[in-house]
């Protein structure tokens, strides 16, 4: 076998391994605070913004069913530097009947936003936690579970 054929085969094998190793990420998460100037005692909103690929849905954290797609969940690590005020709110979720699960689901398409009010209790608040979610394709019904962490450390 000549060297050119060997290089071509090796290149094709390497390229195919790269393609199969790609991870599908239809949801991109970012976090920010509702204001820049924060003082001890302030109540601010922690804003989770999600950009979704065009043909994907993200399921809200608020659902009215027992069995269905997995809802988005947020977990906050307890810390004396902040206090949660209320629960995480989904902003602008849509509602639709899901034929697969035979229930009404609350979901987002294109973008999603969740907000959690937090009272700042110290001059160096540390807000950490994680989120878990499910996204499903509107084209082929493929669903993917996802998770991520957040860590907001401030010095006032």
PDB file of C-alpha atoms in Angstrom:
ATOM      1  CA  UNK A   1       0.000   0.000   0.000  1.00  0.00           C
ATOM      2  CA  UNK A   2       1.480   3.352  -0.932  1.00  0.00           C
ATOM      3  CA  UNK A   3       1.961   6.185   1.539  1.00  0.00           C
ATOM      4  CA  UNK A   4      -0.774   8.413   0.039  1.00  0.00           C
ATOM      5  CA  UNK A   5      -3.442   5.727   0.465  1.00  0.00           C
ATOM      6  CA  UNK A   6      -2.296   5.053   3.999  1.00  0.00           C
ATOM      7  CA  UNK A   7      -2.466   8.771   4.863  1.00  0.00           C
ATOM      8  CA  UNK A   8      -5.920   9.035   3.287  1.00  0.00           C
ATOM      9  CA  UNK A   9      -7.265   6.088   5.301  1.00  0.00           C
ATOM     10  CA  UNK A  10      -5.740   7.424   8.509  1.00  0.00           C
ATOM     11  CA  UNK A  11      -7.214  10.901   7.848  1.00  0.00           C
ATOM     12  CA  UNK A  12     -10.688   9.483   7.184  1.00  0.00           C
ATOM     13  CA  UNK A  13     -10.579   7.367  10.336  1.00  0.00           C
ATOM     14  CA  UNK A  14      -9.434  10.327  12.418  1.00  0.00           C
ATOM     15  CA  UNK A  15     -12.109  12.613  10.904  1.00  0.00           C
ATOM     16  CA  UNK A  16     -14.885  10.082  11.523  1.00  0.00           C
ATOM     17  CA  UNK A  17     -13.758   9.682  15.154  1.00  0.00           C
ATOM     18  CA  UNK A  18     -13.881  13.467  15.596  1.00  0.00           C
ATOM     19  CA  UNK A  19     -17.439  13.637  14.243  1.00  0.00           C
ATOM     20  CA  UNK A  20     -18.708  10.833  16.470  1.00  0.00           C
ATOM     21  CA  UNK A  21     -17.023  12.417  19.512  1.00  0.00           C
ATOM     22  CA  UNK A  22     -18.918  15.689  19.153  1.00  0.00           C
ATOM     23  CA  UNK A  23     -21.405  16.318  21.929  1.00  0.00           C
ATOM     24  CA  UNK A  24     -24.779  17.714  21.001  1.00  0.00           C
ATOM     25  CA  UNK A  25     -25.465  20.880  23.030  1.00  0.00           C
ATOM     26  CA  UNK A  26     -28.769  22.442  21.957  1.00  0.00           C
ATOM     27  CA  UNK A  27     -28.975  24.656  25.101  1.00  0.00           C
ATOM     28  CA  UNK A  28     -26.397  27.282  26.104  1.00  0.00           C
ATOM     29  CA  UNK A  29     -26.764  28.695  29.633  1.00  0.00           C
ATOM     30  CA  UNK A  30     -25.587  32.026  31.103  1.00  0.00           C
ATOM     31  CA  UNK A  31     -26.148  33.632  34.494  1.00  0.00           C
ATOM     32  CA  UNK A  32     -26.117  37.262  35.585  1.00  0.00           C
ATOM     33  CA  UNK A  33     -27.461  39.503  38.329  1.00  0.00           C
ATOM     34  CA  UNK A  34     -30.262  41.995  37.732  1.00  0.00           C
ATOM     35  CA  UNK A  35     -28.114  44.945  38.807  1.00  0.00           C
ATOM     36  CA  UNK A  36     -24.433  45.828  39.036  1.00  0.00           C
ATOM     37  CA  UNK A  37     -24.418  48.015  42.147  1.00  0.00           C
ATOM     38  CA  UNK A  38     -25.286  45.753  45.076  1.00  0.00           C
ATOM     39  CA  UNK A  39     -25.127  46.406  48.810  1.00  0.00           C
ATOM     40  CA  UNK A  40     -25.626  44.216  51.859  1.00  0.00           C
ATOM     41  CA  UNK A  41     -29.379  43.922  52.497  1.00  0.00           C
ATOM     42  CA  UNK A  42     -30.350  44.321  48.807  1.00  0.00           C
ATOM     43  CA  UNK A  43     -32.684  41.888  47.067  1.00  0.00           C
ATOM     44  CA  UNK A  44     -31.458  41.127  43.546  1.00  0.00           C
ATOM     45  CA  UNK A  45     -32.504  38.668  40.896  1.00  0.00           C
ATOM     46  CA  UNK A  46     -30.245  35.912  39.681  1.00  0.00           C
ATOM     47  CA  UNK A  47     -31.135  35.581  35.989  1.00  0.00           C
ATOM     48  CA  UNK A  48     -30.559  32.348  34.076  1.00  0.00           C
ATOM     49  CA  UNK A  49     -30.741  32.902  30.311  1.00  0.00           C
ATOM     50  CA  UNK A  50     -30.787  29.991  27.892  1.00  0.00           C
ATOM     51  CA  UNK A  51     -30.279  30.129  24.132  1.00  0.00           C
ATOM     52  CA  UNK A  52     -31.796  27.109  22.377  1.00  0.00           C
ATOM     53  CA  UNK A  53     -31.029  25.762  18.934  1.00  0.00           C
ATOM     54  CA  UNK A  54     -33.919  26.397  16.530  1.00  0.00           C
ATOM     55  CA  UNK A  55     -35.611  22.996  16.639  1.00  0.00           C
ATOM     56  CA  UNK A  56     -35.340  22.291  20.376  1.00  0.00           C
ATOM     57  CA  UNK A  57     -37.623  22.779  23.387  1.00  0.00           C
ATOM     58  CA  UNK A  58     -36.552  23.239  27.010  1.00  0.00           C
ATOM     59  CA  UNK A  59     -39.053  22.160  29.655  1.00  0.00           C
ATOM     60  CA  UNK A  60     -39.938  24.656  32.368  1.00  0.00           C
ATOM     61  CA  UNK A  61     -39.462  24.175  36.097  1.00  0.00           C
ATOM     62  CA  UNK A  62     -43.242  24.450  36.598  1.00  0.00           C
ATOM     63  CA  UNK A  63     -45.303  21.489  35.397  1.00  0.00           C
ATOM     64  CA  UNK A  64     -48.736  20.106  36.341  1.00  0.00           C
ATOM     65  CA  UNK A  65     -48.155  16.398  35.728  1.00  0.00           C
ATOM     66  CA  UNK A  66     -46.783  13.376  37.534  1.00  0.00           C
ATOM     67  CA  UNK A  67     -45.374  11.589  34.475  1.00  0.00           C
ATOM     68  CA  UNK A  68     -43.931  13.506  31.542  1.00  0.00           C
ATOM     69  CA  UNK A  69     -40.760  15.168  30.333  1.00  0.00           C
ATOM     70  CA  UNK A  70     -38.277  16.059  33.065  1.00  0.00           C
ATOM     71  CA  UNK A  71     -38.731  19.583  34.306  1.00  0.00           C
ATOM     72  CA  UNK A  72     -35.863  22.010  34.818  1.00  0.00           C
ATOM     73  CA  UNK A  73     -34.639  21.964  38.420  1.00  0.00           C
ATOM     74  CA  UNK A  74     -32.400  24.347  40.347  1.00  0.00           C
ATOM     75  CA  UNK A  75     -30.467  23.465  43.506  1.00  0.00           C
ATOM     76  CA  UNK A  76     -28.751  26.166  45.580  1.00  0.00           C
ATOM     77  CA  UNK A  77     -25.947  25.380  48.037  1.00  0.00           C
ATOM     78  CA  UNK A  78     -26.867  26.803  51.451  1.00  0.00           C
ATOM     79  CA  UNK A  79     -24.633  29.693  52.498  1.00  0.00           C
ATOM     80  CA  UNK A  80     -24.989  32.334  55.232  1.00  0.00           C
ATOM     81  CA  UNK A  81     -24.061  35.075  52.750  1.00  0.00           C
ATOM     82  CA  UNK A  82     -27.428  35.036  50.940  1.00  0.00           C
ATOM     83  CA  UNK A  83     -31.054  34.001  51.367  1.00  0.00           C
ATOM     84  CA  UNK A  84     -33.449  32.792  48.682  1.00  0.00           C
ATOM     85  CA  UNK A  85     -36.599  34.900  48.383  1.00  0.00           C
ATOM     86  CA  UNK A  86     -39.435  32.840  46.915  1.00  0.00           C
ATOM     87  CA  UNK A  87     -38.933  30.232  44.212  1.00  0.00           C
ATOM     88  CA  UNK A  88     -37.380  30.187  40.762  1.00  0.00           C
ATOM     89  CA  UNK A  89     -39.790  31.749  38.257  1.00  0.00           C
ATOM     90  CA  UNK A  90     -39.988  30.796  34.590  1.00  0.00           C
ATOM     91  CA  UNK A  91     -40.481  33.873  32.428  1.00  0.00           C
ATOM     92  CA  UNK A  92     -42.724  33.495  29.374  1.00  0.00           C
ATOM     93  CA  UNK A  93     -43.063  29.717  29.088  1.00  0.00           C
ATOM     94  CA  UNK A  94     -45.530  28.385  26.520  1.00  0.00           C
ATOM     95  CA  UNK A  95     -48.058  25.610  27.172  1.00  0.00           C
ATOM     96  CA  UNK A  96     -48.865  22.803  24.745  1.00  0.00           C
ATOM     97  CA  UNK A  97     -50.368  19.310  24.750  1.00  0.00           C
ATOM     98  CA  UNK A  98     -47.643  16.681  24.318  1.00  0.00           C
ATOM     99  CA  UNK A  99     -48.936  13.692  22.320  1.00  0.00           C
ATOM    100  CA  UNK A 100     -46.120  11.398  23.445  1.00  0.00           C
ATOM    101  CA  UNK A 101     -46.670  11.890  27.187  1.00  0.00           C
ATOM    102  CA  UNK A 102     -50.391  12.770  26.821  1.00  0.00           C
ATOM    103  CA  UNK A 103     -50.113  15.787  29.160  1.00  0.00           C
ATOM    104  CA  UNK A 104     -49.923  19.571  28.905  1.00  0.00           C
ATOM    105  CA  UNK A 105     -46.304  20.745  29.168  1.00  0.00           C
ATOM    106  CA  UNK A 106     -44.782  24.155  29.866  1.00  0.00           C
ATOM    107  CA  UNK A 107     -41.792  24.731  27.606  1.00  0.00           C
ATOM    108  CA  UNK A 108     -39.565  27.293  25.906  1.00  0.00           C
ATOM    109  CA  UNK A 109     -38.361  27.584  22.327  1.00  0.00           C
ATOM    110  CA  UNK A 110     -35.462  29.717  21.001  1.00  0.00           C
ATOM    111  CA  UNK A 111     -34.773  31.344  24.397  1.00  0.00           C
ATOM    112  CA  UNK A 112     -35.649  30.728  28.023  1.00  0.00           C
ATOM    113  CA  UNK A 113     -35.312  32.777  31.160  1.00  0.00           C
ATOM    114  CA  UNK A 114     -35.558  31.822  34.819  1.00  0.00           C
ATOM    115  CA  UNK A 115     -35.284  34.254  37.749  1.00  0.00           C
ATOM    116  CA  UNK A 116     -34.551  33.703  41.426  1.00  0.00           C
ATOM    117  CA  UNK A 117     -34.722  36.551  43.956  1.00  0.00           C
ATOM    118  CA  UNK A 118     -31.852  36.559  46.455  1.00  0.00           C
ATOM    119  CA  UNK A 119     -31.299  38.726  49.520  1.00  0.00           C
ATOM    120  CA  UNK A 120     -27.638  39.642  50.046  1.00  0.00           C
ATOM    121  CA  UNK A 121     -26.645  39.078  53.693  1.00  0.00           C
ATOM    122  CA  UNK A 122     -22.887  39.746  53.658  1.00  0.00           C
ATOM    123  CA  UNK A 123     -20.240  41.848  51.924  1.00  0.00           C
ATOM    124  CA  UNK A 124     -18.843  38.745  50.190  1.00  0.00           C
ATOM    125  CA  UNK A 125     -21.841  36.720  48.992  1.00  0.00           C
ATOM    126  CA  UNK A 126     -21.221  33.329  47.431  1.00  0.00           C
ATOM    127  CA  UNK A 127     -24.129  31.889  45.448  1.00  0.00           C
ATOM    128  CA  UNK A 128     -23.433  28.400  44.139  1.00  0.00           C
ATOM    129  CA  UNK A 129     -25.519  25.564  42.851  1.00  0.00           C
ATOM    130  CA  UNK A 130     -26.505  23.591  39.815  1.00  0.00           C
ATOM    131  CA  UNK A 131     -29.359  23.043  37.387  1.00  0.00           C
ATOM    132  CA  UNK A 132     -30.661  19.985  35.568  1.00  0.00           C
ATOM    133  CA  UNK A 133     -32.878  20.058  32.508  1.00  0.00           C
ATOM    134  CA  UNK A 134     -34.253  18.183  29.521  1.00  0.00           C
ATOM    135  CA  UNK A 135     -34.409  19.412  25.942  1.00  0.00           C
ATOM    136  CA  UNK A 136     -36.202  17.645  23.114  1.00  0.00           C
ATOM    137  CA  UNK A 137     -36.021  18.081  19.361  1.00  0.00           C
ATOM    138  CA  UNK A 138     -39.195  19.113  17.559  1.00  0.00           C
ATOM    139  CA  UNK A 139     -37.901  17.392  14.408  1.00  0.00           C
ATOM    140  CA  UNK A 140     -37.083  13.824  15.428  1.00  0.00           C
ATOM    141  CA  UNK A 141     -38.230  13.652  19.073  1.00  0.00           C
ATOM    142  CA  UNK A 142     -34.696  13.069  20.376  1.00  0.00           C
ATOM    143  CA  UNK A 143     -34.350  14.153  24.018  1.00  0.00           C
ATOM    144  CA  UNK A 144     -31.187  15.037  25.904  1.00  0.00           C
ATOM    145  CA  UNK A 145     -30.631  15.504  29.626  1.00  0.00           C
ATOM    146  CA  UNK A 146     -28.334  18.347  30.620  1.00  0.00           C
ATOM    147  CA  UNK A 147     -26.832  19.894  33.695  1.00  0.00           C
ATOM    148  CA  UNK A 148     -24.617  22.780  34.665  1.00  0.00           C
ATOM    149  CA  UNK A 149     -23.206  24.604  37.659  1.00  0.00           C
ATOM    150  CA  UNK A 150     -23.268  28.249  38.640  1.00  0.00           C
ATOM    151  CA  UNK A 151     -20.939  30.132  40.957  1.00  0.00           C
ATOM    152  CA  UNK A 152     -21.452  33.833  41.630  1.00  0.00           C
ATOM    153  CA  UNK A 153     -18.969  35.263  44.092  1.00  0.00           C
ATOM    154  CA  UNK A 154     -19.065  38.996  44.780  1.00  0.00           C
ATOM    155  CA  UNK A 155     -17.131  41.440  46.870  1.00  0.00           C
ATOM    156  CA  UNK A 156     -19.254  44.479  47.734  1.00  0.00           C
TER     157      UNK A 156
END
